[in-house]
CSV table of C-alpha atoms and ligand atoms in Angstrom, one decimal:
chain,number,residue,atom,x,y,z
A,15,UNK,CA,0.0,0.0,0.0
A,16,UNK,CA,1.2,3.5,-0.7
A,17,UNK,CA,2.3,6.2,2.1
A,18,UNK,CA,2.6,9.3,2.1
A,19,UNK,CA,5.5,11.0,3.9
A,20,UNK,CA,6.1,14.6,4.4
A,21,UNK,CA,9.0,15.9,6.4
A,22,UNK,CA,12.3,17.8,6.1
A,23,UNK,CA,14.9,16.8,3.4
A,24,UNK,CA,18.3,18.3,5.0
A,25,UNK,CA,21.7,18.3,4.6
A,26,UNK,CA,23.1,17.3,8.0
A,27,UNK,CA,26.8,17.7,9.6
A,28,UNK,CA,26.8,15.7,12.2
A,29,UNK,CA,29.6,15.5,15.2
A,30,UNK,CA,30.0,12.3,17.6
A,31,UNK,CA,32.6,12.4,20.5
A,32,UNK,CA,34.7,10.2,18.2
A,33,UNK,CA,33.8,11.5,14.8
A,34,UNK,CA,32.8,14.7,12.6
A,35,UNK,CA,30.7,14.2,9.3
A,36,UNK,CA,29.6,17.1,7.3
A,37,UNK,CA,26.5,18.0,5.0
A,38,UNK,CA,25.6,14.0,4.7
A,39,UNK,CA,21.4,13.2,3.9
A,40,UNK,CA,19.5,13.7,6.3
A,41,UNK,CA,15.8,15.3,7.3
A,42,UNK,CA,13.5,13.3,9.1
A,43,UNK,CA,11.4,13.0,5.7
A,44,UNK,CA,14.3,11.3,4.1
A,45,UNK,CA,14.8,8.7,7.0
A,46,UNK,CA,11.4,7.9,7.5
A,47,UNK,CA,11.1,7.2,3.7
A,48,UNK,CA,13.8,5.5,3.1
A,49,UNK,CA,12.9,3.3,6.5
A,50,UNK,CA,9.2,3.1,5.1
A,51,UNK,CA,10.7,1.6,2.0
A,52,UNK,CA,11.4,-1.9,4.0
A,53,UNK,CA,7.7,-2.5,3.7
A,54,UNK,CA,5.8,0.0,2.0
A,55,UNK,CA,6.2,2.0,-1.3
A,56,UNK,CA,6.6,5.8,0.2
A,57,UNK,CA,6.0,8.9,-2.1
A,58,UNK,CA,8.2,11.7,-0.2
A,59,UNK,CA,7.1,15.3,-0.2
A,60,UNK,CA,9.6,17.8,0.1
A,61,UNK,CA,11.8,20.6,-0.7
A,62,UNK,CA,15.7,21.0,-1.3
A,63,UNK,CA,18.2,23.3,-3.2
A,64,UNK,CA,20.2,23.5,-5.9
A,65,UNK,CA,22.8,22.5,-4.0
A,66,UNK,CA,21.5,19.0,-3.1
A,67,UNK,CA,24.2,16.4,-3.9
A,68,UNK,CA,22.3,14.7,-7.5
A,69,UNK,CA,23.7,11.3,-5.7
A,70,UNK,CA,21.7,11.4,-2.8
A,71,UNK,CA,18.8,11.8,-5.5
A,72,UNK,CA,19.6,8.7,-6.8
A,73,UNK,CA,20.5,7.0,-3.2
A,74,UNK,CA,16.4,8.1,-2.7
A,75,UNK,CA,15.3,6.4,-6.5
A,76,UNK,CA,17.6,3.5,-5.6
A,77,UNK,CA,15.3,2.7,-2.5
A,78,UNK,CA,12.1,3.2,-3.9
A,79,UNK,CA,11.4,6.4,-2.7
A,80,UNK,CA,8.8,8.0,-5.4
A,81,UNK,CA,10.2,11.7,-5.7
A,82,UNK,CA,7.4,12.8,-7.7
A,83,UNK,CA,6.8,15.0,-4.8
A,84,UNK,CA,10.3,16.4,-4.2
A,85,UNK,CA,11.0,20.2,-5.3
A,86,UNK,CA,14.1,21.8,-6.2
A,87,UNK,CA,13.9,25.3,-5.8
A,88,UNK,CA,16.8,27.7,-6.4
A,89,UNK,CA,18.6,28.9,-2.9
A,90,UNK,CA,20.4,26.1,-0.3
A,91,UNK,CA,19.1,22.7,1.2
A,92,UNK,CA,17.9,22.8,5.1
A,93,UNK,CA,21.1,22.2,6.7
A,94,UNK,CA,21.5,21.3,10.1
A,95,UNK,CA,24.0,20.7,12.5
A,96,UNK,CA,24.2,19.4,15.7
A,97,UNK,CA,26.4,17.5,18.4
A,98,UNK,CA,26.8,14.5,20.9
A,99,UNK,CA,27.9,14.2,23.9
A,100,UNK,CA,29.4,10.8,25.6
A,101,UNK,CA,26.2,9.8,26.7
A,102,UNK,CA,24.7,10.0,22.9
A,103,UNK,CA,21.6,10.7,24.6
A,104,UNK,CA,22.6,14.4,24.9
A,105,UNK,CA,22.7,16.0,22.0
A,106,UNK,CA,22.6,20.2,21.1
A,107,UNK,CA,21.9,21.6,17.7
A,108,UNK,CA,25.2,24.0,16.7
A,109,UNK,CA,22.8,25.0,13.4
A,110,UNK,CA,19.7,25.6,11.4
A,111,UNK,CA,20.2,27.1,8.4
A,112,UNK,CA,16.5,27.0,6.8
A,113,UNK,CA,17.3,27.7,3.5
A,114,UNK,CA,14.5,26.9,0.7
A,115,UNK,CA,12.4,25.2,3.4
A,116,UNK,CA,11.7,28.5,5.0
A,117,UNK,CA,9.0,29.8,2.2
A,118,UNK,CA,7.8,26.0,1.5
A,119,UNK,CA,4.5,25.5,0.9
A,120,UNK,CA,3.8,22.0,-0.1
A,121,UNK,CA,1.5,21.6,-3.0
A,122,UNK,CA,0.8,17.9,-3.7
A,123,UNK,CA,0.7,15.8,-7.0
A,124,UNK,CA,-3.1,15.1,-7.4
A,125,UNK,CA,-2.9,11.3,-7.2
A,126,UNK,CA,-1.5,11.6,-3.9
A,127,UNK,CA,-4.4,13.4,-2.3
A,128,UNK,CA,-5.6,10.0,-2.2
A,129,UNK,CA,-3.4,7.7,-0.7
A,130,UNK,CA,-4.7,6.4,2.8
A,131,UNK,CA,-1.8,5.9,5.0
A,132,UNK,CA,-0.3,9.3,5.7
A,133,UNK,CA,3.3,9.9,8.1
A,134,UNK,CA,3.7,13.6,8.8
A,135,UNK,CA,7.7,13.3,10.0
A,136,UNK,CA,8.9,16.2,11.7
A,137,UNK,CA,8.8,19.5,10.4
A,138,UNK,CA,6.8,22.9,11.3
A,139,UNK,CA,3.2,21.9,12.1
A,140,UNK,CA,1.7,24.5,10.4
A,141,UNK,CA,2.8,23.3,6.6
A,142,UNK,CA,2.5,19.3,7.9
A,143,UNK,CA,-1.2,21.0,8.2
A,144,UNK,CA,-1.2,22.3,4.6
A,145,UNK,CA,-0.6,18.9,3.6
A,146,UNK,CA,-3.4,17.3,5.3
A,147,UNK,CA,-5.5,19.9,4.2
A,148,UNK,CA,-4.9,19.0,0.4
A,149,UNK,CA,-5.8,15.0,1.4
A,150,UNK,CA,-9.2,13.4,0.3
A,151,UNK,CA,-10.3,11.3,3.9
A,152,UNK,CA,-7.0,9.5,4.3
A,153,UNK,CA,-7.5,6.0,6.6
A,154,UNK,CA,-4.5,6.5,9.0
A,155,UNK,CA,-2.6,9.6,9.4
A,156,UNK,CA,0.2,9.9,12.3
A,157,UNK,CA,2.5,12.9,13.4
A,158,UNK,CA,5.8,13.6,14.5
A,159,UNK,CA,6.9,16.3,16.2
A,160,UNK,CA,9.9,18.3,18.3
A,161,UNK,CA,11.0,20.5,21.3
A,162,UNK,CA,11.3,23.8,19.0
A,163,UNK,CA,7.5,23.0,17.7
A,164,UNK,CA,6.1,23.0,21.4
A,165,UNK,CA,8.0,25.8,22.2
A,166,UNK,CA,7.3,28.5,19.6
A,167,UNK,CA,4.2,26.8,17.4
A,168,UNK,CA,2.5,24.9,20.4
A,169,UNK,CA,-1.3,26.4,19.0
A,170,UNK,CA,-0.7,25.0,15.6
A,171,UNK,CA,0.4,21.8,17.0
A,172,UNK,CA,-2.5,21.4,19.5
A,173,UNK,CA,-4.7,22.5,15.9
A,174,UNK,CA,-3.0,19.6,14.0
A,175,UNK,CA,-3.7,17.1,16.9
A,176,UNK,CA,-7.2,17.5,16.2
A,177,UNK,CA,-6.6,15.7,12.9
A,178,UNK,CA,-4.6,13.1,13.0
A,179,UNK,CA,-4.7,9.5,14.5
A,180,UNK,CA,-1.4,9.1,16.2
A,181,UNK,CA,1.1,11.0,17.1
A,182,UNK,CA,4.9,9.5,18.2
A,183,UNK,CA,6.9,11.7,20.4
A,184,UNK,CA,9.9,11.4,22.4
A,185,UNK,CA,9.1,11.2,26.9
A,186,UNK,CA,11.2,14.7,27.2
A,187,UNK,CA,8.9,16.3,24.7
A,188,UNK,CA,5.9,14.6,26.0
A,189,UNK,CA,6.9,16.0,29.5
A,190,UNK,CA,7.3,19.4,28.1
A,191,UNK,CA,4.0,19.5,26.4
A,192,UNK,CA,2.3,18.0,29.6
A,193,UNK,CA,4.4,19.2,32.0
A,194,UNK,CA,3.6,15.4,33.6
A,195,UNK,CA,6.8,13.4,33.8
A,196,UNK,CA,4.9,10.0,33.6
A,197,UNK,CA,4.9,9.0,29.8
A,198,UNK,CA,2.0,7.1,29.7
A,199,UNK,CA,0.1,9.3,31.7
A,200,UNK,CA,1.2,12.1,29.6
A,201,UNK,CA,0.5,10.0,26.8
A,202,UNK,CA,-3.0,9.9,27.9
A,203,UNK,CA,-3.2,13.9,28.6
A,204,UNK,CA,-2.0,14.1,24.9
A,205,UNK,CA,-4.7,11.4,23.4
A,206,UNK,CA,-7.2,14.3,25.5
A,207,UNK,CA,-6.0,16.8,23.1
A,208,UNK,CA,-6.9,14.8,20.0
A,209,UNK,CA,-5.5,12.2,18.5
A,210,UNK,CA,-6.5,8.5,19.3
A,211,UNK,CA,-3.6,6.8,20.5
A,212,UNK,CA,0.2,7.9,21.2
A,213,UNK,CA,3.9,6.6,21.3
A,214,UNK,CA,6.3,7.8,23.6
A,215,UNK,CA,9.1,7.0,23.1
A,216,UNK,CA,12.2,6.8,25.6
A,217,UNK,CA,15.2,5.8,23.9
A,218,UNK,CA,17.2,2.9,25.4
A,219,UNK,CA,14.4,2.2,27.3
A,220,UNK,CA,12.2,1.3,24.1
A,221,UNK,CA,8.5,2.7,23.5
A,222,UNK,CA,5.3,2.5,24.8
A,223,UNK,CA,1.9,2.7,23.2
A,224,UNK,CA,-0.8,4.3,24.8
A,225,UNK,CA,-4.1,3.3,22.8
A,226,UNK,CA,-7.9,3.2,23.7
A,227,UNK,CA,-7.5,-0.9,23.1
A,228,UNK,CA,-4.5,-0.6,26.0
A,229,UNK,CA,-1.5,-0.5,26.5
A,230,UNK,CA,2.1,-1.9,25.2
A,231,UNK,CA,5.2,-1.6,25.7
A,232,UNK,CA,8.3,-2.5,22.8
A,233,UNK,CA,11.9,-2.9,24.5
A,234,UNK,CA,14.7,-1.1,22.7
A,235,UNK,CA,16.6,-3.7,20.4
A,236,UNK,CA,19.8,-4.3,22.7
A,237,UNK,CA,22.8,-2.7,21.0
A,238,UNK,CA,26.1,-2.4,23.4
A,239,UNK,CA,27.6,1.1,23.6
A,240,UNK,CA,30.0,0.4,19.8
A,241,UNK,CA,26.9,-0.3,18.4
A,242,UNK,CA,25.1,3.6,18.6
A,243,UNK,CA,26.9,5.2,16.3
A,244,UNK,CA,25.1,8.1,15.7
A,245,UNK,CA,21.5,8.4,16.5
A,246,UNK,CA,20.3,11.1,14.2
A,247,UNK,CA,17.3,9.6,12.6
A,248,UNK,CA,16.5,7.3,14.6
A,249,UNK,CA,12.8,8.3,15.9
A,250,UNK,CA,12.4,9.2,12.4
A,251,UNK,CA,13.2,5.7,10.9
A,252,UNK,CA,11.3,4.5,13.8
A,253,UNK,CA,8.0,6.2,12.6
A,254,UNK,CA,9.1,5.1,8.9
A,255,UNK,CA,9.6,1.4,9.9
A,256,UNK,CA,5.9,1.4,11.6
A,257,UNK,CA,3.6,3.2,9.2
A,258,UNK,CA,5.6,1.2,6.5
A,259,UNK,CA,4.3,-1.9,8.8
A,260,UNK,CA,0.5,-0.6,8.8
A,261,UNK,CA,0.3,0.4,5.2
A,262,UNK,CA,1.5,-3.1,4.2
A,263,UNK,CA,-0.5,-4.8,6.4
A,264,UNK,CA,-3.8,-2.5,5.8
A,265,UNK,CA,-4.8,-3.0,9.1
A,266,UNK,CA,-5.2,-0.7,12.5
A,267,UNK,CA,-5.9,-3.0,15.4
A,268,UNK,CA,-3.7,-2.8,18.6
A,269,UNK,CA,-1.9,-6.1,17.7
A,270,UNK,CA,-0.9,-4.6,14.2
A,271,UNK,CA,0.6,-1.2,15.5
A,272,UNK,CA,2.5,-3.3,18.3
A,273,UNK,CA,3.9,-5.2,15.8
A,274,UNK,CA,4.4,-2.0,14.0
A,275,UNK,CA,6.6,-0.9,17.2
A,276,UNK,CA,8.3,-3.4,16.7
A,277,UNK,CA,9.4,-3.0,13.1
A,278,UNK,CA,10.2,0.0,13.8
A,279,UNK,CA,12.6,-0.5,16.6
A,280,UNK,CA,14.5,-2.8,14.6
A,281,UNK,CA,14.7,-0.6,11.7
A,282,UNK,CA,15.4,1.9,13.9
A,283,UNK,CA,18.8,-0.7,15.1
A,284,UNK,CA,20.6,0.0,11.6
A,285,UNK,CA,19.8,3.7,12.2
A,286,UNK,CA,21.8,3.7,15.2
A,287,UNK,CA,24.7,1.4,13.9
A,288,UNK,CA,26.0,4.0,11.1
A,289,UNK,CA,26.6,8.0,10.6
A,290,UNK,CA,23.6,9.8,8.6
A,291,UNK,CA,21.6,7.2,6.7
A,292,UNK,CA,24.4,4.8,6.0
A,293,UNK,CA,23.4,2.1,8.3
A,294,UNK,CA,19.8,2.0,6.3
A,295,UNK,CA,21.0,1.8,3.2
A,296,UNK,CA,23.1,-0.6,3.1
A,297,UNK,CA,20.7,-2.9,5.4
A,298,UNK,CA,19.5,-5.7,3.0
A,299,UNK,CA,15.5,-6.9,3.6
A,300,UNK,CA,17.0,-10.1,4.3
A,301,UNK,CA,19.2,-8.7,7.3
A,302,UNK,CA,16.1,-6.7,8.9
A,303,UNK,CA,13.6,-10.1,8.9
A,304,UNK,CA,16.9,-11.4,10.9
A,305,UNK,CA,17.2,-8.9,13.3
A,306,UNK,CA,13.1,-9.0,14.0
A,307,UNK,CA,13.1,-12.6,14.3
A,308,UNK,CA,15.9,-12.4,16.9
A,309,UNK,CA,14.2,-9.4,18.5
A,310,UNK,CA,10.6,-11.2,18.5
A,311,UNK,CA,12.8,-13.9,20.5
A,312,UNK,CA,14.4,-11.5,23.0
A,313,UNK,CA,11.3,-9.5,23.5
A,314,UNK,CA,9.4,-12.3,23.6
A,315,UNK,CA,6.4,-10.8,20.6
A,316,UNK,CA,4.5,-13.3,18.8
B,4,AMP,P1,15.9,12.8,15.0
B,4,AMP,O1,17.3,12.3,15.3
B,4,AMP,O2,14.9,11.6,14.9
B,4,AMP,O3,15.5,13.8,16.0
B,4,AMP,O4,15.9,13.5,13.6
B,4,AMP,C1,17.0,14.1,13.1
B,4,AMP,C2,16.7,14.8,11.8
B,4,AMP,O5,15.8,15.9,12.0
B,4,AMP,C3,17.9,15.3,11.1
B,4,AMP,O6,18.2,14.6,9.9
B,4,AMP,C4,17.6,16.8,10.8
B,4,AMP,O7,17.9,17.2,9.5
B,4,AMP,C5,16.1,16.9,11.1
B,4,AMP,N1,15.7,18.1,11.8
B,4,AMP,C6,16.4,18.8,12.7
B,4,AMP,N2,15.8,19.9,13.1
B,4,AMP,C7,14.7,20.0,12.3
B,4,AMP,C8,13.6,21.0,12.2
B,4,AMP,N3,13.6,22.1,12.9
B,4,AMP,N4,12.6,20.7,11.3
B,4,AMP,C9,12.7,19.6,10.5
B,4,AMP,N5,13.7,18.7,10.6
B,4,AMP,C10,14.6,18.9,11.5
């Protein structure tokens, strides 16, 4: 089944304590596609420059990523830049530099106004809205979201809520638009604000779904400390690998999206493993059905 996914298409220079790596693809648009890709066939909307790198165009076609969708205007590619600590879990942004994303207002091909599974990645709520406003009754729309969204567009977030289905956030920023530390029951203040069920996720600690059905909780796939790499993308290839899951399998009940949870975590591992989207790409289908039959052994899902 088709997907949709919206999100930012970036340049991204990206420093670890034991490495530095500039202007590599990123955007949370491009991870979740190219994560979405596993299962799914995911049509990207998006915006970059003329300076995007024509290879990373073809890195994009070579996973099936339908760029039909995909601008080039003239001006410079969202870059961003940002930096570990040690503990990966700390990281600061050193730079946003907007670029053509600034004035983007998404206008979509007409035969994607129809597609019915719909993954609004991270990016500023207010044009993931003017998306959704251009869809004909899609069947499943979910929602990402950050810390600089709650902070400086929390009305047009708390607007958008009222229209989607899901929404996957990480337990700091479900604390901050809460202000209750507890993720599930932050999780359940958020599901008061709109949509109809919510993932929190919390990192090492894996994620937890908070849904009218109940509740579940998905470990994180155990990687030891030479295994996180760099962990940019990972909650977005973790919303990629888990609406690519529930457009393949066309269905919405709890047991599907914790099974979604799952895909995602493990697609999320190969994230994790490499710098930038390297550890994706170069993760065969063969290798992820590996990794999720080991992980339904360790955590024990049917
Ligand atoms: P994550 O590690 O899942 O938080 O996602 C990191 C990705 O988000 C990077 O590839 C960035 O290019 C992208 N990103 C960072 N800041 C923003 C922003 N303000 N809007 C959209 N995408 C962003």
């Amino acid at each position: 089944m088709s997907l949709l996914v919206f999100g930012s298409t970036a340049l991204d220079s990206i420093i670890t304590p034991k490495k530095k790596n500039p202007r590599l693809l990123g955007g949370s648009g491009s991870h979740a596609a190219v994560a979405a890709s596993f299962f799914a066939a995911p049509k990207l909307i998006g915006v970059v420059g003329t300076d995007f790198p024509r290879k990373y165009i073809s890195l994009l076609e070579r996973h099936k990523v339908n760029l039909k969708g995909l601008k080039v205007r003239d001006g410079k590619t969202f870059h961003w830049a940002g930096e570990y600590e040690v503990n990966m879990n700390n990281r600061r942004t050193l730079d946003t530099v907007l670029g053509v994303i600034e004035n983007f207002s998404p206008t979509l091909p007409v035969a994607y106004t129809k597609l019915p599974y719909v993954l609004l990645a991270n990016i500023a709520p207010k044009v993931q809205r003017q998306v959704l406003d251009q869809m004909k009754r899609p069947k499943f729309i979910v929602a990402d979201t950050m810390d600089l969204w709650i902070n400086i567009a929390r009305e047009e977030l708390l607007a958008l809520f009222k229209k989607i289905d899901g929404l996957i956030i990480n337990d700091s920023e479900a604390e901050q638009l809460t202000e209750i530390s507890n993720p599930i029951t932050a999780a359940l203040a958020i599901i008061d604000m709109g949509p109809s069920f919510v993932i929190v996720k919390k990192g090492e600690h894996g994620a937890v779904l908070v849904h009218q059905d109940g509740i579940a909780v998905v470990p994180a796939f155990p990687l030891d400390q030479d295994g996180v790499v760099d962990p940019t993308g990972a909650g977005d290839s973790f919303a990629g690998g888990f609406m690519g899951h529930i457009a393949a399998s066309g269905k919405l009940d709890f047991e599907t999206m914790q099974e979604g949870m799952a895909w995602g975590t493990v697609t999320a591992s190969f994230t994790l493993g490499s710098f930038g989207l390297d550890g994706l790409v170069s993760t065969t289908q063969a290798e992820l059905e590996a990794r999720m039959s080991e992980f339904r052994t360790i955590a024990r899902i049917c």
